[in-house]
Amino acid sequence: MLEIQILAFIFCFGGIGAVIAATTSNEWKVTSKASSVITATWVFQGLWMNCAGNALGAFHCRPHFTLFKLEGYIQACRGLMIAAVGFGFFGSIFALVGMKCTKVGGSDQTKAKIACIAGVIFILSGLCSMTGCSLYANRITSEFFDPTFIAQKYELGAALFIGWAGASLCIIGGSIFCFSIAENSKSPRIEYTYNGATSVMSSRTKVPNSAADFRSPKGPPKHFDKNAYV
C-alpha cells in the first residue's frame, strides 16, 4: 500500500513539474522552420511572451504588454494553466499528509480519506492542463488548415506536448490516490471481545470419581467400599 502511494506521488510530482514547465515555456506555437530556409529565422510564441530567433542562436523575446487586448483563447489558457498549478500545489500538501509514511493526519482511515481528496485535486489539475493545451492546439490546427486564413501560420510547439504529458501523469497519479481509500476499506479488521477471566477448573474436565461427587448435598457423607476411591 505504501509503495503504491509513493509511486502515485512520484507520478503527480512529475506531472506538476511538467505543467509548470509548460506554463512558463514560450514554445506553445512555432513557425515552420522548413518554410524559413532562406531567411533562417523563425518565431515562437507562448502564453506570456513572443520570441524570435535565427540560425545563429540569437533570440529576442517581448512580453505581452496588454492584458485586455489579448485573444480570448490565450487568456483562457492562462487561467487554466494557473489553475492547474494551484491545484497541484494544494494536492501535494494533501498527498503528503495522507501518505502512510508521514506521522500527521490521524488514523489510517483519516489518512486514506485525505489521500483520496489529494487524488481528486490532482485529477482536477490534470484536467485543467489538458483542457488548456487542447484549446490552444485546436486554435493552431484550425488556423493552419484554414485556406482563408492569410496571416502567419504556426505549428504545435513543444510546450503543448509537455503539458499533455504532465496532465496525463497527474490524472494517473490522482486515480491511484483515489483507489487508496478503497484498499483501506477492504483490509480486514480483527476485533477482540473480553469474556472475563476463566478459572482453571472450568477449563479442565471434572473428575467423575472424586470424593465430592459421592457426597449428598444434605445429610452425612455416605460410606463406600475402599475400592471406590482407587
Short mmCIF file of C-alpha atoms in Angstrom, two decimals:
data_model
loop_
_atom_site.label_atom_id
_atom_site.label_comp_id
_atom_site.label_asym_id
_atom_site.label_seq_id
_atom_site.Cartn_x
_atom_site.Cartn_y
_atom_site.Cartn_z
CA MET A 1 0.00 0.00 0.00
CA LEU A 2 2.77 2.42 0.90
CA GLU A 3 4.70 1.59 -2.26
CA ILE A 4 1.63 2.37 -4.37
CA GLN A 5 1.20 5.75 -2.68
CA ILE A 6 4.86 6.59 -3.23
CA LEU A 7 4.53 5.68 -6.91
CA ALA A 8 1.40 7.84 -7.22
CA PHE A 9 3.18 10.77 -5.55
CA ILE A 10 6.09 10.43 -7.96
CA PHE A 11 3.67 10.50 -10.91
CA CYS A 12 1.84 13.54 -9.57
CA PHE A 13 5.03 15.40 -8.61
CA GLY A 14 6.50 14.80 -12.06
CA GLY A 15 3.23 15.83 -13.69
CA ILE A 16 3.09 19.10 -11.76
CA GLY A 17 6.68 19.83 -12.73
CA ALA A 18 5.81 19.27 -16.38
CA VAL A 19 2.74 21.51 -16.08
CA ILE A 20 4.82 24.31 -14.57
CA ALA A 21 7.43 23.92 -17.32
CA ALA A 22 4.74 24.08 -19.99
CA THR A 23 3.12 27.13 -18.41
CA THR A 24 6.35 29.13 -18.34
CA SER A 25 7.56 27.94 -21.76
CA ASN A 26 7.48 30.23 -24.80
CA GLU A 27 7.12 27.46 -27.36
CA TRP A 28 3.39 26.95 -27.44
CA LYS A 29 3.32 27.64 -31.16
CA VAL A 30 6.21 27.96 -33.59
CA THR A 31 6.60 28.81 -37.23
CA SER A 32 7.68 26.04 -39.53
CA LYS A 33 11.46 26.00 -39.93
CA ALA A 34 11.07 24.33 -43.32
CA SER A 35 9.40 27.48 -44.67
CA SER A 36 12.20 29.69 -43.33
CA VAL A 37 15.12 28.25 -45.24
CA ILE A 38 16.05 31.49 -46.99
CA THR A 39 15.88 33.84 -44.03
CA ALA A 40 16.79 31.18 -41.44
CA THR A 41 14.56 32.86 -38.85
CA TRP A 42 11.52 31.64 -37.03
CA VAL A 43 9.05 32.91 -34.49
CA PHE A 44 7.66 31.12 -31.48
CA GLN A 45 5.07 32.33 -29.00
CA GLY A 46 3.88 31.37 -25.55
CA LEU A 47 1.29 32.47 -23.04
CA TRP A 48 3.45 35.31 -21.75
CA MET A 49 5.94 36.26 -24.48
CA ASN A 50 6.55 36.45 -28.23
CA CYS A 51 10.05 35.42 -29.29
CA ALA A 52 12.05 35.33 -32.47
CA GLY A 53 15.29 33.51 -33.24
CA ASN A 54 17.64 32.74 -36.07
CA ALA A 55 20.09 30.06 -37.05
CA LEU A 56 22.97 31.89 -35.36
CA GLY A 57 21.40 31.32 -31.98
CA ALA A 58 20.26 34.88 -31.34
CA PHE A 59 16.87 35.18 -29.64
CA HIS A 60 14.77 38.15 -28.72
CA CYS A 61 11.62 37.93 -26.60
CA ARG A 62 9.00 40.56 -25.96
CA PRO A 63 6.28 40.08 -23.31
CA HIS A 64 2.62 40.70 -23.95
CA PHE A 65 2.26 44.31 -22.83
CA THR A 66 -1.51 44.23 -22.81
CA LEU A 67 -3.96 42.03 -20.99
CA PHE A 68 -7.38 43.03 -22.27
CA LYS A 69 -6.41 43.11 -25.93
CA LEU A 70 -5.14 39.53 -25.92
CA GLU A 71 -7.17 36.97 -27.79
CA GLY A 72 -9.73 35.11 -25.73
CA TYR A 73 -8.21 31.67 -26.09
CA ILE A 74 -4.85 32.87 -24.75
CA GLN A 75 -6.50 34.35 -21.66
CA ALA A 76 -8.49 31.16 -21.16
CA CYS A 77 -5.34 29.04 -21.44
CA ARG A 78 -3.58 31.28 -18.96
CA GLY A 79 -6.34 30.82 -16.43
CA LEU A 80 -6.50 27.06 -16.93
CA MET A 81 -2.75 26.56 -16.57
CA ILE A 82 -2.58 28.77 -13.47
CA ALA A 83 -5.47 26.77 -12.00
CA ALA A 84 -3.63 23.54 -12.81
CA VAL A 85 -0.53 24.73 -10.96
CA GLY A 86 -2.63 25.88 -8.00
CA PHE A 87 -4.47 22.57 -7.77
CA GLY A 88 -1.16 20.76 -7.97
CA PHE A 89 0.25 22.78 -5.06
CA PHE A 90 -2.67 22.02 -2.76
CA GLY A 91 -2.79 18.42 -3.96
CA SER A 92 0.85 17.93 -2.99
CA ILE A 93 0.13 19.17 0.55
CA PHE A 94 -2.85 16.83 0.95
CA ALA A 95 -0.85 13.95 -0.50
CA LEU A 96 1.99 14.42 1.99
CA VAL A 97 -0.48 14.46 4.87
CA GLY A 98 -2.43 11.45 3.60
CA MET A 99 0.52 9.18 2.91
CA LYS A 100 1.17 6.41 5.41
CA CYS A 101 4.87 7.25 5.69
CA THR A 102 4.09 10.58 7.40
CA LYS A 103 3.18 10.94 11.05
CA VAL A 104 0.49 13.58 10.64
CA GLY A 105 -3.10 13.19 9.60
CA GLY A 106 -4.58 10.95 12.29
CA SER A 107 -5.65 7.34 11.92
CA ASP A 108 -5.29 5.18 8.83
CA GLN A 109 -8.90 5.77 7.81
CA THR A 110 -8.50 9.54 8.10
CA LYS A 111 -5.25 9.48 6.13
CA ALA A 112 -6.91 7.36 3.43
CA LYS A 113 -9.67 9.97 3.07
CA ILE A 114 -7.10 12.78 2.85
CA ALA A 115 -5.20 10.81 0.19
CA CYS A 116 -8.44 10.41 -1.76
CA ILE A 117 -9.02 14.18 -1.60
CA ALA A 118 -5.46 14.70 -2.87
CA GLY A 119 -6.21 12.35 -5.76
CA VAL A 120 -9.30 14.32 -6.73
CA ILE A 121 -7.33 17.58 -6.64
CA PHE A 122 -4.59 16.09 -8.83
CA ILE A 123 -7.18 14.87 -11.31
CA LEU A 124 -8.65 18.39 -11.48
CA SER A 125 -5.15 19.75 -12.06
CA GLY A 126 -4.61 17.32 -14.92
CA LEU A 127 -7.95 18.13 -16.47
CA CYS A 128 -7.22 21.88 -16.37
CA SER A 129 -3.85 21.38 -18.02
CA MET A 130 -5.30 19.01 -20.60
CA THR A 131 -8.10 21.44 -21.44
CA GLY A 132 -5.77 24.43 -21.75
CA CYS A 133 -3.30 22.67 -24.03
CA SER A 134 -6.06 21.16 -26.15
CA LEU A 135 -7.79 24.52 -26.55
CA TYR A 136 -4.56 26.15 -27.71
CA ALA A 137 -3.74 23.27 -30.05
CA ASN A 138 -7.22 23.36 -31.56
CA ARG A 139 -6.80 27.04 -32.40
CA ILE A 140 -3.42 26.40 -34.05
CA THR A 141 -4.64 23.50 -36.17
CA SER A 142 -7.83 25.26 -37.23
CA GLU A 143 -5.82 28.27 -38.44
CA PHE A 144 -3.20 26.10 -40.12
CA PHE A 145 -5.70 24.12 -42.21
CA ASP A 146 -7.99 27.07 -42.92
CA PRO A 147 -7.40 28.15 -46.56
CA THR A 148 -8.96 31.55 -45.93
CA PHE A 149 -6.54 32.38 -43.10
CA ILE A 150 -3.84 34.54 -44.70
CA ALA A 151 -1.84 35.57 -41.61
CA GLN A 152 1.23 33.78 -40.27
CA LYS A 153 0.52 30.12 -39.65
CA TYR A 154 2.05 28.24 -36.77
CA GLU A 155 2.61 24.63 -35.75
CA LEU A 156 2.34 22.88 -32.40
CA GLY A 157 5.13 23.78 -30.00
CA ALA A 158 6.98 21.57 -27.53
CA ALA A 159 5.18 23.14 -24.57
CA LEU A 160 1.89 21.59 -25.64
CA PHE A 161 3.31 18.06 -25.59
CA ILE A 162 4.95 18.71 -22.22
CA GLY A 163 1.62 19.96 -20.87
CA TRP A 164 -0.24 16.91 -22.17
CA ALA A 165 2.33 14.58 -20.64
CA GLY A 166 2.13 16.37 -17.30
CA ALA A 167 -1.66 16.27 -17.33
CA SER A 168 -1.63 12.53 -18.02
CA LEU A 169 0.76 11.90 -15.13
CA CYS A 170 -1.42 13.95 -12.77
CA ILE A 171 -4.56 12.07 -13.77
CA ILE A 172 -2.88 8.67 -13.38
CA GLY A 173 -1.34 9.54 -10.02
CA GLY A 174 -4.58 11.09 -8.77
CA SER A 175 -6.53 7.97 -9.74
CA ILE A 176 -4.11 5.82 -7.76
CA PHE A 177 -4.57 8.06 -4.73
CA CYS A 178 -8.35 7.73 -5.04
CA PHE A 179 -8.11 3.94 -5.03
CA SER A 180 -6.17 4.06 -1.74
CA ILE A 181 -9.38 4.61 0.23
CA ALA A 182 -10.91 1.53 -1.39
CA GLU A 183 -7.87 -0.56 -0.50
CA ASN A 184 -8.06 0.66 3.09
CA SER A 185 -11.73 -0.32 3.39
CA LYS A 186 -11.01 -3.83 2.10
CA SER A 187 -8.34 -4.53 4.72
CA PRO A 188 -9.75 -6.94 7.32
CA ARG A 189 -10.19 -5.74 10.86
CA ILE A 190 -9.67 -8.10 13.82
CA GLU A 191 -11.96 -7.43 16.77
CA TYR A 192 -11.35 -8.85 20.21
CA THR A 193 -14.03 -9.33 22.87
CA TYR A 194 -13.29 -9.68 26.56
CA ASN A 195 -15.17 -12.54 28.18
CA GLY A 196 -13.71 -12.20 31.63
CA ALA A 197 -11.24 -14.35 33.50
CA THR A 198 -11.71 -18.08 33.17
CA SER A 199 -10.90 -20.24 36.13
CA VAL A 200 -8.56 -23.16 35.87
CA MET A 201 -11.15 -25.65 36.94
CA SER A 202 -13.64 -24.56 34.25
CA SER A 203 -11.17 -25.45 31.51
CA ARG A 204 -10.49 -28.89 32.84
CA THR A 205 -12.64 -31.97 32.76
CA LYS A 206 -14.15 -32.62 36.09
CA VAL A 207 -13.05 -35.93 37.57
CA PRO A 208 -16.15 -38.03 37.97
CA ASN A 209 -14.79 -40.30 40.66
CA SER A 210 -13.78 -37.57 43.09
CA ALA A 211 -14.92 -37.82 46.67
CA ALA A 212 -17.12 -34.72 46.38
CA ASP A 213 -19.32 -36.41 43.75
CA PHE A 214 -20.23 -39.13 46.12
CA ARG A 215 -21.43 -36.76 48.81
CA SER A 216 -25.06 -35.83 49.21
CA PRO A 217 -25.85 -32.13 49.42
CA LYS A 218 -27.71 -32.82 52.66
CA GLY A 219 -27.06 -35.29 55.40
CA PRO A 220 -23.92 -37.12 56.46
CA PRO A 221 -21.48 -38.47 53.92
CA LYS A 222 -22.07 -41.95 52.67
CA HIS A 223 -19.55 -44.69 53.26
CA PHE A 224 -18.37 -46.76 50.36
CA ASP A 225 -16.03 -49.60 49.94
CA LYS A 226 -12.35 -48.74 49.70
CA ASN A 227 -12.29 -49.84 46.03
CA ALA A 228 -14.42 -46.79 45.10
CA TYR A 229 -11.51 -44.46 45.85
CA VAL A 230 -8.97 -46.35 43.77
#
